[in-house]
XYZ file of C-alpha atoms in Angstrom:
756
model
C 73.210 -102.200 187.718
C 70.846 -105.135 188.305
C 67.273 -104.732 187.169
C 64.812 -107.010 188.961
C 61.096 -107.458 189.612
C 59.644 -107.695 193.131
C 55.919 -108.404 193.436
C 55.414 -107.422 189.786
C 57.170 -104.078 190.287
C 60.405 -103.347 188.485
C 63.395 -101.650 190.159
C 67.019 -100.981 189.293
C 69.553 -101.019 192.155
C 73.300 -100.823 192.624
C 75.322 -104.020 192.439
C 75.576 -105.712 195.834
C 72.182 -104.490 197.041
C 70.283 -107.118 198.998
C 66.770 -108.040 197.931
C 65.406 -106.901 201.323
C 66.835 -103.411 200.676
C 65.539 -103.306 197.105
C 62.056 -104.193 198.334
C 62.200 -101.442 200.968
C 62.898 -98.876 198.243
C 59.663 -99.972 196.592
C 57.818 -99.566 199.890
C 57.552 -103.335 200.394
C 58.305 -104.263 204.014
C 59.716 -107.779 204.161
C 59.638 -109.084 207.774
C 63.017 -109.041 209.516
C 64.563 -109.476 212.959
C 68.311 -110.012 212.624
C 68.749 -107.656 209.665
C 69.589 -104.007 210.401
C 70.900 -101.473 207.861
C 73.868 -100.559 210.070
C 74.750 -104.143 210.964
C 74.141 -105.803 207.612
C 72.998 -109.362 207.018
C 73.573 -112.478 209.081
C 70.631 -114.757 208.197
C 69.959 -115.796 211.793
C 66.193 -115.385 212.178
C 64.953 -116.810 208.821
C 61.852 -114.625 208.861
C 62.690 -112.609 205.739
C 61.985 -115.534 203.396
C 60.818 -114.770 199.847
C 60.333 -116.984 196.815
C 62.545 -116.411 193.797
C 60.473 -117.268 190.751
C 63.222 -116.659 188.202
C 66.919 -115.806 188.349
C 70.294 -117.305 189.250
C 68.662 -119.215 192.116
C 65.056 -120.280 192.595
C 62.754 -121.228 195.418
C 62.661 -120.047 199.034
C 65.561 -117.723 199.841
C 66.455 -115.364 202.708
C 66.115 -111.882 201.228
C 68.695 -110.359 203.588
C 71.356 -112.764 202.280
C 70.429 -112.619 198.599
C 72.097 -110.109 196.255
C 69.810 -108.543 193.683
C 70.589 -109.920 190.218
C 69.632 -108.794 186.750
C 66.470 -110.511 185.517
C 65.552 -111.798 188.973
C 61.842 -112.144 189.719
C 60.890 -112.237 193.401
C 57.574 -112.784 195.172
C 57.004 -111.885 198.820
C 53.362 -112.965 198.705
C 53.744 -116.451 197.234
C 51.894 -119.061 199.310
C 55.057 -121.029 200.022
C 56.928 -117.929 201.262
C 53.994 -116.812 203.423
C 53.684 -120.257 205.020
C 57.419 -120.408 205.630
C 57.413 -117.041 207.439
C 54.349 -118.027 209.483
C 56.099 -121.199 210.634
C 59.252 -119.278 211.556
C 57.284 -116.768 213.622
C 55.428 -119.578 215.366
C 58.605 -121.299 216.520
C 60.116 -117.933 217.570
C 57.021 -117.263 219.676
C 57.054 -120.772 221.147
C 59.123 -119.740 224.192
C 58.100 -116.098 224.369
C 56.465 -115.169 227.728
C 53.596 -113.183 226.116
C 54.101 -110.389 228.669
C 53.174 -107.539 226.344
C 51.008 -105.758 228.964
C 54.040 -105.142 231.198
C 56.757 -104.903 228.534
C 58.158 -101.450 227.760
C 58.755 -102.521 224.179
C 54.996 -102.653 223.623
C 53.909 -100.144 221.018
C 57.188 -100.217 219.107
C 57.904 -103.935 219.231
C 59.052 -105.520 215.999
C 58.036 -108.946 217.295
C 54.439 -107.764 217.766
C 54.381 -106.281 214.276
C 55.891 -109.322 212.586
C 53.669 -111.771 214.483
C 50.551 -109.976 213.339
C 51.763 -109.397 209.776
C 52.967 -113.011 209.537
C 49.524 -114.379 210.341
C 50.427 -116.256 213.526
C 47.828 -115.983 216.288
C 47.225 -119.382 217.961
C 49.683 -121.146 220.268
C 49.829 -124.889 219.504
C 52.907 -125.944 221.476
C 51.771 -127.562 224.782
C 55.178 -127.895 226.447
C 56.884 -125.772 229.074
C 58.563 -122.591 227.946
C 62.310 -122.161 228.087
C 63.281 -119.709 230.838
C 66.417 -117.801 231.762
C 67.613 -115.750 234.747
C 67.972 -112.006 234.111
C 71.024 -109.896 234.898
C 71.591 -106.447 236.355
C 73.395 -104.626 233.542
C 73.721 -101.265 235.263
C 71.592 -98.103 235.440
C 70.781 -97.724 231.739
C 69.628 -101.067 230.317
C 66.996 -103.445 231.704
C 67.517 -107.133 230.936
C 64.579 -109.556 230.340
C 66.178 -112.585 228.679
C 62.998 -114.695 228.444
C 61.801 -112.492 225.570
C 64.809 -113.349 223.383
C 64.335 -114.807 219.885
C 68.100 -115.227 219.197
C 68.382 -112.640 216.450
C 71.972 -111.761 217.458
C 71.484 -108.032 216.924
C 72.741 -107.211 220.423
C 76.025 -109.058 220.304
C 76.735 -108.031 216.703
C 76.272 -104.386 217.645
C 78.081 -104.571 220.963
C 81.086 -106.619 219.889
C 81.439 -106.191 216.135
C 80.130 -102.651 215.652
C 81.283 -101.060 218.948
C 84.261 -103.229 219.808
C 83.452 -104.023 223.450
C 83.615 -107.593 224.732
C 81.844 -107.721 228.099
C 78.461 -108.678 226.576
C 77.946 -111.490 224.097
C 76.442 -114.866 223.296
C 76.845 -117.599 225.926
C 75.639 -121.196 225.756
C 74.712 -123.065 222.612
C 71.752 -123.859 220.376
C 68.333 -123.320 221.924
C 69.987 -122.377 225.237
C 72.021 -119.472 223.855
C 72.095 -116.649 226.377
C 72.835 -113.002 225.551
C 74.397 -111.215 228.473
C 77.540 -111.036 230.584
C 79.503 -113.752 232.340
C 78.185 -112.195 235.553
C 75.891 -109.296 236.425
C 77.540 -105.900 236.244
C 77.226 -102.586 234.468
C 77.935 -102.565 230.763
C 81.322 -101.097 229.892
C 80.464 -99.631 226.510
C 79.509 -95.916 226.390
C 77.094 -96.886 223.589
C 75.153 -99.537 225.522
C 71.872 -97.592 225.483
C 71.541 -98.373 221.773
C 70.672 -101.947 222.740
C 67.237 -100.640 223.749
C 66.674 -99.294 220.233
C 68.148 -102.298 218.445
C 66.489 -105.165 220.308
C 63.315 -106.126 218.416
C 61.617 -107.924 221.309
C 62.184 -106.149 224.633
C 65.109 -108.169 225.977
C 66.973 -104.886 226.411
C 64.792 -101.912 227.334
C 65.453 -98.413 228.579
C 65.782 -98.564 232.383
C 65.478 -94.820 233.300
C 62.124 -94.537 231.475
C 60.839 -97.948 232.551
C 57.046 -98.133 233.055
C 56.673 -94.384 232.354
C 54.736 -94.665 229.113
C 54.121 -96.413 225.810
C 55.242 -95.115 222.462
C 51.751 -93.819 221.704
C 51.682 -91.876 225.002
C 54.619 -89.681 224.046
C 55.015 -86.434 222.170
C 57.912 -87.386 219.881
C 59.991 -84.622 218.333
C 63.151 -84.557 216.187
C 65.893 -82.794 218.156
C 69.670 -82.329 218.187
C 71.980 -83.593 220.937
C 73.920 -80.781 222.668
C 76.271 -82.791 224.901
C 79.318 -82.325 222.654
C 80.098 -80.495 219.425
C 79.046 -83.280 217.012
C 75.334 -82.365 216.876
C 73.950 -85.901 216.639
C 70.328 -86.362 215.613
C 67.884 -87.586 218.251
C 64.177 -88.110 218.883
C 62.896 -86.741 222.195
C 59.873 -88.320 223.882
C 57.842 -86.223 226.323
C 54.935 -87.118 228.582
C 53.236 -85.101 231.315
C 55.523 -82.103 230.641
C 58.557 -84.284 231.301
C 61.256 -85.506 228.927
C 61.178 -89.259 229.420
C 63.475 -90.676 226.796
C 65.866 -89.876 223.962
C 66.514 -92.189 221.054
C 68.792 -92.018 218.040
C 67.438 -90.441 214.875
C 68.961 -91.686 211.637
C 71.354 -89.280 209.960
C 73.681 -90.427 207.206
C 75.773 -87.262 207.485
C 76.219 -87.146 211.250
C 75.583 -90.001 213.689
C 74.257 -92.749 211.441
C 71.817 -94.895 213.457
C 73.146 -94.520 216.990
C 73.800 -92.238 219.986
C 76.333 -92.360 222.784
C 75.020 -92.838 226.314
C 75.932 -89.284 227.337
C 73.737 -87.896 224.588
C 70.981 -90.427 225.166
C 70.669 -89.906 228.939
C 71.974 -86.372 229.438
C 68.544 -84.706 229.295
C 67.457 -84.985 232.932
C 68.461 -81.390 233.733
C 65.272 -80.233 232.036
C 62.901 -81.905 234.519
C 64.803 -81.903 237.815
C 62.590 -81.179 240.835
C 64.988 -78.439 241.960
C 65.069 -76.623 238.644
C 64.386 -72.894 239.205
C 61.253 -71.917 237.291
C 60.423 -68.534 238.851
C 62.204 -65.206 238.567
C 63.803 -63.922 241.747
C 65.141 -60.616 243.061
C 67.619 -60.907 245.932
C 66.495 -64.468 246.523
C 62.759 -63.630 246.729
C 60.563 -65.029 243.965
C 58.647 -62.535 241.882
C 57.008 -62.185 238.485
C 59.056 -62.202 235.322
C 58.021 -58.638 234.455
C 59.067 -57.271 237.849
C 62.393 -59.073 237.711
C 63.067 -57.775 234.195
C 62.205 -54.213 235.254
C 64.510 -54.518 238.269
C 67.333 -55.875 236.100
C 66.946 -53.066 233.563
C 66.981 -50.405 236.282
C 70.178 -51.850 237.755
C 71.893 -51.932 234.370
C 70.722 -48.485 233.272
C 72.000 -46.909 236.488
C 75.565 -47.777 235.461
C 77.793 -46.498 232.655
C 77.664 -48.918 229.696
C 81.292 -50.010 230.044
C 80.656 -50.909 233.700
C 78.381 -53.745 232.512
C 79.804 -56.974 231.093
C 78.084 -59.970 229.489
C 79.205 -63.614 229.601
C 77.442 -66.136 227.357
C 77.858 -69.849 226.736
C 78.503 -72.310 223.881
C 75.597 -74.407 225.223
C 73.101 -71.690 224.181
C 71.172 -71.757 220.916
C 72.225 -69.559 218.014
C 69.193 -67.358 218.665
C 70.344 -66.772 222.248
C 73.952 -66.163 221.175
C 72.883 -63.662 218.513
C 70.567 -61.805 220.903
C 73.316 -61.717 223.540
C 75.861 -60.360 221.060
C 73.452 -57.718 219.795
C 72.408 -56.620 223.269
C 76.021 -56.067 224.283
C 76.792 -54.239 221.046
C 73.839 -51.839 220.987
C 73.997 -51.098 224.732
C 77.757 -50.629 224.749
C 78.354 -53.359 227.330
C 81.626 -55.262 227.508
C 81.713 -58.649 225.819
C 80.003 -60.917 225.292
C 82.572 -63.488 226.421
C 81.800 -67.024 225.283
C 85.169 -68.619 226.151
C 87.299 -68.851 229.267
C 90.462 -67.251 227.909
C 92.124 -65.880 224.809
C 93.646 -69.231 223.826
C 90.257 -70.991 223.859
C 88.647 -68.193 221.841
C 91.524 -68.154 219.346
C 91.335 -71.911 218.759
C 87.600 -71.892 218.076
C 87.756 -68.799 215.875
C 90.599 -70.317 213.868
C 88.706 -73.577 213.413
C 85.570 -71.766 212.252
C 87.551 -69.646 209.785
C 89.516 -72.509 208.264
C 86.748 -75.037 207.616
C 86.574 -74.407 203.905
C 84.169 -75.869 201.403
C 85.619 -79.106 200.069
C 87.914 -79.471 203.074
C 85.478 -79.878 205.971
C 84.159 -83.418 206.355
C 81.188 -84.739 208.283
C 81.202 -87.539 210.813
C 79.689 -89.823 208.170
C 82.429 -88.958 205.671
C 85.150 -89.897 208.166
C 83.843 -93.453 207.960
C 84.940 -93.523 204.296
C 88.528 -92.369 204.988
C 91.482 -94.710 204.614
C 93.734 -92.966 207.161
C 92.688 -90.779 210.080
C 95.373 -88.769 211.850
C 94.112 -87.564 215.244
C 96.104 -84.732 216.809
C 95.498 -83.632 220.397
C 92.112 -85.298 220.818
C 90.656 -88.125 222.901
C 87.602 -89.239 220.869
C 85.860 -91.532 223.389
C 85.898 -88.851 226.080
C 85.542 -85.646 224.054
C 83.188 -86.755 221.244
C 82.148 -90.396 221.768
C 80.382 -90.925 218.445
C 83.621 -90.002 216.671
C 85.240 -93.073 218.259
C 82.416 -95.241 216.919
C 82.860 -93.769 213.434
C 86.623 -94.336 213.577
C 85.968 -97.980 214.378
C 83.758 -98.338 211.301
C 86.533 -96.873 209.172
C 89.021 -99.327 210.701
C 86.599 -102.193 209.978
C 86.786 -101.168 206.309
C 90.577 -101.216 206.329
C 91.504 -97.686 207.411
C 94.401 -96.868 209.706
C 94.186 -94.564 212.724
C 97.096 -92.758 214.375
C 96.688 -90.645 217.505
C 99.176 -87.959 218.541
C 98.439 -87.179 222.177
C 100.212 -86.987 225.538
C 97.394 -88.816 227.328
C 96.887 -92.601 227.585
C 94.185 -92.626 224.918
C 91.992 -95.740 224.740
C 89.884 -96.633 221.701
C 87.772 -99.742 220.936
C 90.039 -100.861 218.076
C 93.693 -101.200 217.193
C 95.475 -97.924 216.413
C 98.913 -96.340 216.423
C 99.500 -94.163 219.473
C 102.262 -91.569 219.139
C 102.861 -90.319 222.713
C 103.690 -86.649 222.261
C 104.224 -83.838 224.739
C 101.545 -81.193 224.458
C 103.950 -78.490 223.341
C 105.504 -80.785 220.703
C 102.281 -81.833 218.941
C 102.775 -79.344 216.105
C 106.394 -80.299 215.503
C 105.620 -84.027 215.450
C 102.680 -83.543 213.084
C 104.941 -81.451 210.849
C 107.611 -84.151 210.789
C 105.067 -86.815 209.818
C 103.731 -84.618 207.012
C 107.155 -83.845 205.591
C 108.324 -87.442 205.632
C 105.104 -88.693 204.017
C 105.163 -86.297 201.060
C 107.873 -86.265 198.429
C 108.607 -82.841 196.953
C 107.719 -84.055 193.455
C 104.197 -83.023 192.557
C 104.082 -80.072 194.934
C 104.397 -76.572 193.558
C 104.246 -72.997 194.756
C 103.089 -72.357 198.335
C 102.549 -76.085 199.014
C 106.147 -76.929 198.100
C 107.502 -74.034 200.144
C 105.380 -75.023 203.141
C 106.581 -78.639 202.973
C 110.169 -77.435 202.829
C 109.607 -75.395 206.006
C 108.533 -78.456 207.981
C 111.031 -80.007 210.429
C 113.546 -82.540 209.129
C 114.973 -84.428 212.065
C 112.773 -86.972 213.798
C 111.763 -86.446 217.383
C 111.815 -89.181 219.967
C 110.160 -92.386 218.839
C 111.441 -92.211 215.247
C 110.205 -95.711 214.466
C 106.544 -95.009 215.231
C 106.782 -91.663 213.399
C 108.168 -93.409 210.324
C 105.373 -95.992 210.449
C 102.749 -93.248 210.711
C 104.339 -91.316 207.836
C 104.277 -94.450 205.674
C 100.561 -94.929 206.347
C 99.909 -91.294 205.448
C 101.977 -91.569 202.258
C 100.001 -94.634 201.129
C 96.595 -93.102 201.875
C 94.307 -91.620 199.236
C 91.535 -90.296 201.469
C 93.215 -89.040 204.666
C 91.416 -86.990 207.318
C 93.056 -84.763 209.908
C 91.142 -84.710 213.212
C 92.230 -81.920 215.544
C 91.158 -81.283 219.123
C 90.848 -77.821 220.660
C 90.967 -78.702 224.349
C 94.565 -79.315 225.421
C 96.316 -78.154 222.230
C 98.087 -74.869 221.550
C 96.342 -72.421 219.169
C 99.008 -73.004 216.518
C 98.038 -76.668 216.111
C 94.531 -75.690 214.960
C 96.075 -73.682 212.117
C 98.561 -76.439 211.342
C 95.774 -79.028 211.051
C 94.152 -76.936 208.306
C 97.491 -76.410 206.584
C 98.146 -80.151 206.775
C 94.833 -80.911 205.063
C 95.615 -78.301 202.355
C 99.076 -79.794 201.832
C 97.638 -83.291 201.466
C 95.052 -81.945 199.006
C 97.874 -80.319 197.016
C 99.481 -83.774 196.842
C 96.384 -85.009 194.970
C 94.847 -86.703 197.973
C 91.164 -86.326 198.823
C 91.955 -84.838 202.212
C 89.491 -83.817 204.911
C 89.566 -81.695 208.058
C 87.591 -82.342 211.237
C 87.775 -80.322 214.461
C 86.423 -81.157 217.916
C 85.131 -77.999 219.608
C 84.418 -77.253 223.301
C 80.619 -77.126 223.291
C 77.503 -77.786 221.267
C 77.392 -74.291 219.757
C 81.061 -73.359 220.058
C 81.247 -72.850 216.281
C 78.537 -70.171 216.388
C 80.034 -68.633 219.526
C 83.370 -68.380 217.749
C 81.759 -66.508 214.854
C 79.928 -64.053 217.130
C 82.486 -63.505 219.884
C 84.388 -60.189 219.814
C 88.131 -60.478 219.437
C 88.920 -59.056 222.882
C 86.123 -60.534 225.009
C 86.964 -63.491 227.254
C 85.746 -64.540 230.679
C 89.097 -64.111 232.416
C 89.481 -60.542 231.127
C 85.992 -59.618 232.254
C 86.530 -61.092 235.723
C 89.843 -59.265 236.006
C 88.028 -56.041 235.111
C 85.525 -56.743 237.906
C 88.363 -57.258 240.382
C 90.011 -54.013 239.206
C 86.728 -52.116 239.701
C 86.056 -51.252 236.062
C 83.051 -53.569 235.813
C 80.254 -53.302 238.374
C 77.546 -55.529 236.853
C 77.706 -58.989 235.330
C 75.051 -60.521 233.078
C 75.555 -64.273 232.743
C 73.531 -65.988 230.030
C 73.243 -69.776 230.499
C 76.790 -69.896 231.824
C 77.861 -71.419 235.126
C 81.505 -70.397 235.639
C 81.756 -72.724 238.634
C 81.351 -75.619 236.183
C 83.373 -74.379 233.201
C 85.854 -71.729 234.374
C 89.085 -73.193 235.767
C 90.388 -70.238 237.821
C 88.282 -70.532 240.975
C 90.134 -67.876 243.018
C 89.707 -65.231 240.325
C 86.030 -66.143 240.022
C 85.395 -65.878 243.758
C 87.191 -62.541 244.010
C 85.232 -61.138 241.071
C 81.870 -62.286 242.421
C 82.603 -60.768 245.828
C 83.113 -57.378 244.114
C 80.150 -57.571 241.720
C 77.513 -55.010 242.638
C 74.835 -56.377 240.303
C 74.772 -60.036 239.319
C 72.067 -60.896 236.776
C 71.796 -64.573 235.862
C 69.759 -66.129 233.049
C 69.703 -69.920 233.275
C 67.642 -73.084 233.535
C 70.015 -74.808 235.969
C 70.090 -74.634 239.748
C 73.703 -73.519 240.216
C 75.689 -71.762 242.962
C 75.597 -68.675 240.756
C 71.828 -68.687 240.191
C 71.296 -68.941 243.960
C 73.492 -65.908 244.739
C 72.220 -63.734 241.860
C 70.756 -60.321 242.633
C 68.307 -60.915 239.785
C 67.577 -64.382 238.478
C 65.665 -64.807 235.195
C 64.672 -68.417 234.357
C 65.239 -69.546 230.769
C 63.834 -72.410 228.739
C 65.816 -75.500 227.841
C 66.366 -76.559 224.249
C 63.450 -78.987 224.565
C 61.112 -76.090 225.408
C 62.353 -73.300 223.157
C 63.957 -75.096 220.226
C 66.820 -73.441 218.420
C 69.635 -73.623 215.899
C 72.956 -75.255 216.741
C 76.036 -75.296 214.504
C 78.201 -78.364 215.000
C 81.976 -78.595 214.700
C 81.947 -79.053 210.922
C 79.840 -75.907 210.456
C 76.551 -77.767 209.930
C 73.630 -75.589 211.085
C 70.761 -77.744 212.403
C 67.408 -76.835 213.878
C 66.245 -78.637 216.995
C 62.474 -78.304 217.338
C 60.747 -77.575 220.650
C 59.562 -80.869 222.122
C 56.912 -79.408 224.456
C 55.601 -76.075 225.725
C 57.361 -76.162 229.089
C 55.931 -76.099 232.585
C 56.506 -78.111 235.745
C 56.157 -81.884 235.227
C 52.827 -83.314 236.363
C 54.583 -85.783 238.658
C 56.154 -82.851 240.501
C 53.043 -80.678 240.774
C 51.137 -83.631 242.212
C 53.934 -84.805 244.476
C 53.579 -88.282 242.976
C 49.783 -88.179 243.241
C 47.074 -86.547 241.115
C 48.095 -82.969 240.273
C 46.181 -80.150 242.013
C 42.716 -79.524 240.608
C 43.315 -75.866 239.894
C 41.473 -74.357 236.949
C 42.842 -71.422 234.996
C 44.852 -70.422 231.969
C 48.504 -71.228 231.634
C 50.688 -73.996 232.956
C 52.328 -74.221 236.364
C 55.994 -73.357 236.195
C 55.714 -71.804 232.748
C 57.515 -68.534 233.595
C 60.827 -69.432 231.859
C 61.344 -67.791 228.478
C 63.937 -68.335 225.743
C 67.248 -66.742 226.701
C 67.358 -64.823 223.437
C 63.943 -63.311 224.144
C 65.013 -62.191 227.632
C 68.223 -60.612 226.320
C 66.244 -58.773 223.658
C 63.956 -57.389 226.369
C 66.962 -56.271 228.425
C 68.236 -54.468 225.325
C 64.851 -52.803 224.693
C 63.464 -54.989 221.867
C 59.985 -55.803 223.145
C 58.339 -56.957 219.903
C 59.094 -60.524 218.742
C 58.905 -59.537 215.061
C 61.433 -56.765 215.646
C 63.595 -59.220 217.563
C 63.592 -61.592 214.588
C 64.576 -58.784 212.217
C 67.428 -57.725 214.483
C 68.591 -61.311 214.662
C 68.650 -61.594 210.876
C 70.652 -58.355 210.725
C 73.171 -60.014 213.043
C 73.384 -63.006 210.697
C 73.850 -60.820 207.619
C 76.727 -58.964 209.263
C 78.666 -62.234 209.518
C 79.620 -63.790 206.152
C 79.393 -67.378 207.403
C 75.955 -66.811 208.960
C 74.496 -64.760 206.103
C 72.791 -67.758 204.492
C 70.733 -68.334 207.659
C 68.967 -64.971 207.390
C 66.712 -66.254 204.608
C 66.163 -69.820 205.820
C 62.513 -70.620 206.549
C 62.867 -74.392 207.014
C 66.068 -76.304 207.661
C 66.784 -79.466 205.639
C 66.633 -82.634 207.721
C 70.420 -83.015 207.526
C 70.986 -79.310 208.202
C 73.065 -76.989 206.045
C 76.830 -76.620 206.106
C 78.243 -73.122 206.511
C 81.659 -73.062 204.862
C 84.247 -70.328 205.209
C 83.736 -67.538 202.688
C 87.482 -66.855 202.595
C 89.107 -69.912 200.991
C 92.765 -70.297 201.888
C 93.989 -72.940 199.462
C 97.219 -71.014 198.893
C 97.633 -69.946 202.527
C 100.143 -71.824 204.647
C 101.070 -69.797 207.678
C 101.531 -72.198 210.587
C 104.281 -71.212 212.985
C 106.421 -74.317 213.476
C 109.186 -72.694 215.446
C 110.691 -75.005 218.023
C 108.709 -75.039 221.261
C 110.329 -73.609 224.337
C 112.192 -76.222 226.326
C 110.228 -77.392 229.324
C 111.694 -76.798 232.764
C 112.806 -80.251 233.991
C 111.839 -79.266 237.524
C 108.241 -78.416 236.640
C 105.247 -80.548 235.733
C 102.235 -79.314 233.769
C 98.770 -80.462 234.797
C 96.522 -81.358 231.850
C 92.813 -81.227 232.717
C 91.154 -83.856 230.541
C 87.534 -84.494 229.614
C 85.855 -87.787 230.525
C 82.890 -89.420 228.822
C 80.800 -89.043 231.982
C 81.111 -86.501 234.765
C 82.772 -83.528 233.050
C 80.243 -82.371 230.427
C 78.103 -79.787 232.229
C 74.517 -80.742 231.388
C 74.865 -84.528 231.655
C 76.221 -84.202 235.215
C 72.622 -83.479 236.255
C 71.522 -86.985 235.148
C 71.444 -89.254 238.197
C 71.545 -92.406 236.059
C 74.971 -91.395 234.718
C 76.547 -90.695 238.101
C 77.519 -94.322 238.694
C 79.281 -94.377 235.311
C 81.653 -91.561 236.237
C 85.300 -92.546 236.584
C 87.106 -92.104 239.841
C 89.332 -88.995 239.862
C 92.526 -89.970 238.112
C 96.004 -88.453 237.961
C 98.507 -89.959 235.550
C 102.240 -89.434 235.409
C 104.631 -90.444 232.645
C 107.003 -93.177 233.752
C 110.081 -91.044 233.019
C 108.718 -88.262 235.236
C 108.004 -90.762 237.989
C 111.569 -92.016 238.141
C 113.499 -90.818 241.217
């Protein structure tokens, strides 16, 4: 490991470490524009110059391009290096428009910081500035090309890191232009990251434009809840309104970036139509009166005539309080999933993510072969697609087994497979890739039970099996949306079989919701939404309590839902969304969003993470003032501050009125579940969260049912409802800026089915 000296301070770093990184570890900030830890070095801006006093090379060098070497002595403060950087900053500023007062980058602008720290302050160039026309890049990113300093961060991220080609470098030399061939919305679902990456304000956040400066905002570390990955974010709030979300660095989860759904899906929290007052039969009232009315309705019925439906978008605190309320009051449920298949798949995934087998999103990037079964990464978990691309850039292979026309921003092997045949095809690939030698006991017997004969498309199956056989660090990625429950078990067995073959195998599930993992742990074995609605139709259930769940958005059987609601005598809804259900509720109790209450979410790998409350709640100032100065009303409290955390409201419905008692009951709920027991004693979550592994390791358990699937009726077609990046995830559909990104409704048909 090289040992070098930077500004008279000694440091030892790993081989291959750049001098700019070594200096950062010492707390020495060398100026930079083109360099970014996720993008690496390119040496385009020349502002990171240092002077090497001793070592393999000497003199002025670019620290982002220079590998640390043993015995090297580097100075960042040498007169020659300082003068060089000052000159570079001066020529970069030569064409800059100096529009800091109206630039949204002001306050977190790297160009401002580097200009000041570099010592440049007087413009000497008397000529005309270079100017460019700007482009309309869609609803998310504002383009101001005159601010560009040609650092190439944007095109390196967009094309090299993300794999999309509609934005890049045009022109040549001093006239290089970063944009599209023509105006038009950016195609990449990661385009919002340009606002974070650009050091000068060429690309800024359009939805929050002119709303505030960095120093105006309350900035809070939060967790994204728009899919099951649990990416880290920073939420900015001003005037009781969430204005912006940015990526928060997390080596274990999302790295440096966010997808656009996670970045812009927050607008539900500040919508003008958001219900903020309790209501009884459509008439607004106080929270206490509404709670009393709800309790009287529920207590007038036998316990088994009341049913509870919760949601995977709720925090762990709300899920635990909902589960406890139903248990201690004797109510039916709670149901967190639409049907038995959905519940079974999530419960199986949660039970089979064992320690040493479960991998994080960051660890997938180190795999050499990723086998994706029954999942569409870009649409179901966008940041997974970005991670897969980084693995491919390092030489990994990716194979996708799926009946849909999956599209990914890199080359991969697509194995078109009927939904019912996914398990059999995965089994065939496993068996062909593993020779019996080296396998013993249950692993050998399980391999022998796998199918022998190839299915259709033998050539592509053989190619996939060869890639799997050659891999040393394979990962099995399994979806839980369109697949049969048996495939979830088989994915875990596949990872165990690969581990038994001396491979460093990993397992990664995609779950249907931000807190689906926790919901799967807490859900009773017999409680599902369809069963509860059927009980309402049959007359056994008279009252429904819906906790942050809008069945009109997530439940597919509309006729059953409508029939059940028409027979419900008492409909009690807890939510923060203005939905058809909240408007027809007999009692409506407003809840707080994640940004107001905070809470724990467990992502699909079993990583429990705490998302802090970003602000205290209340109606945004812009709404209370109607666009003008807010009303000059003096008193305690905030307007629109009636909503309470859903878990608190459920505890009150169950009779727990004291917060301290509520917390104790919640911890009792955690202790009763082996995988949640560790959370009962947690006082502060680590920044990267804590992984909750299965307490029942199954390294010798292979029990997948690989019996041949029933033959499909040639006269019938099955409709597969598929997720899309924009327009199908519940919360992000409330963001107006994402509406124009939604795909047109699409129905696909396999060419063989379309033949007359």
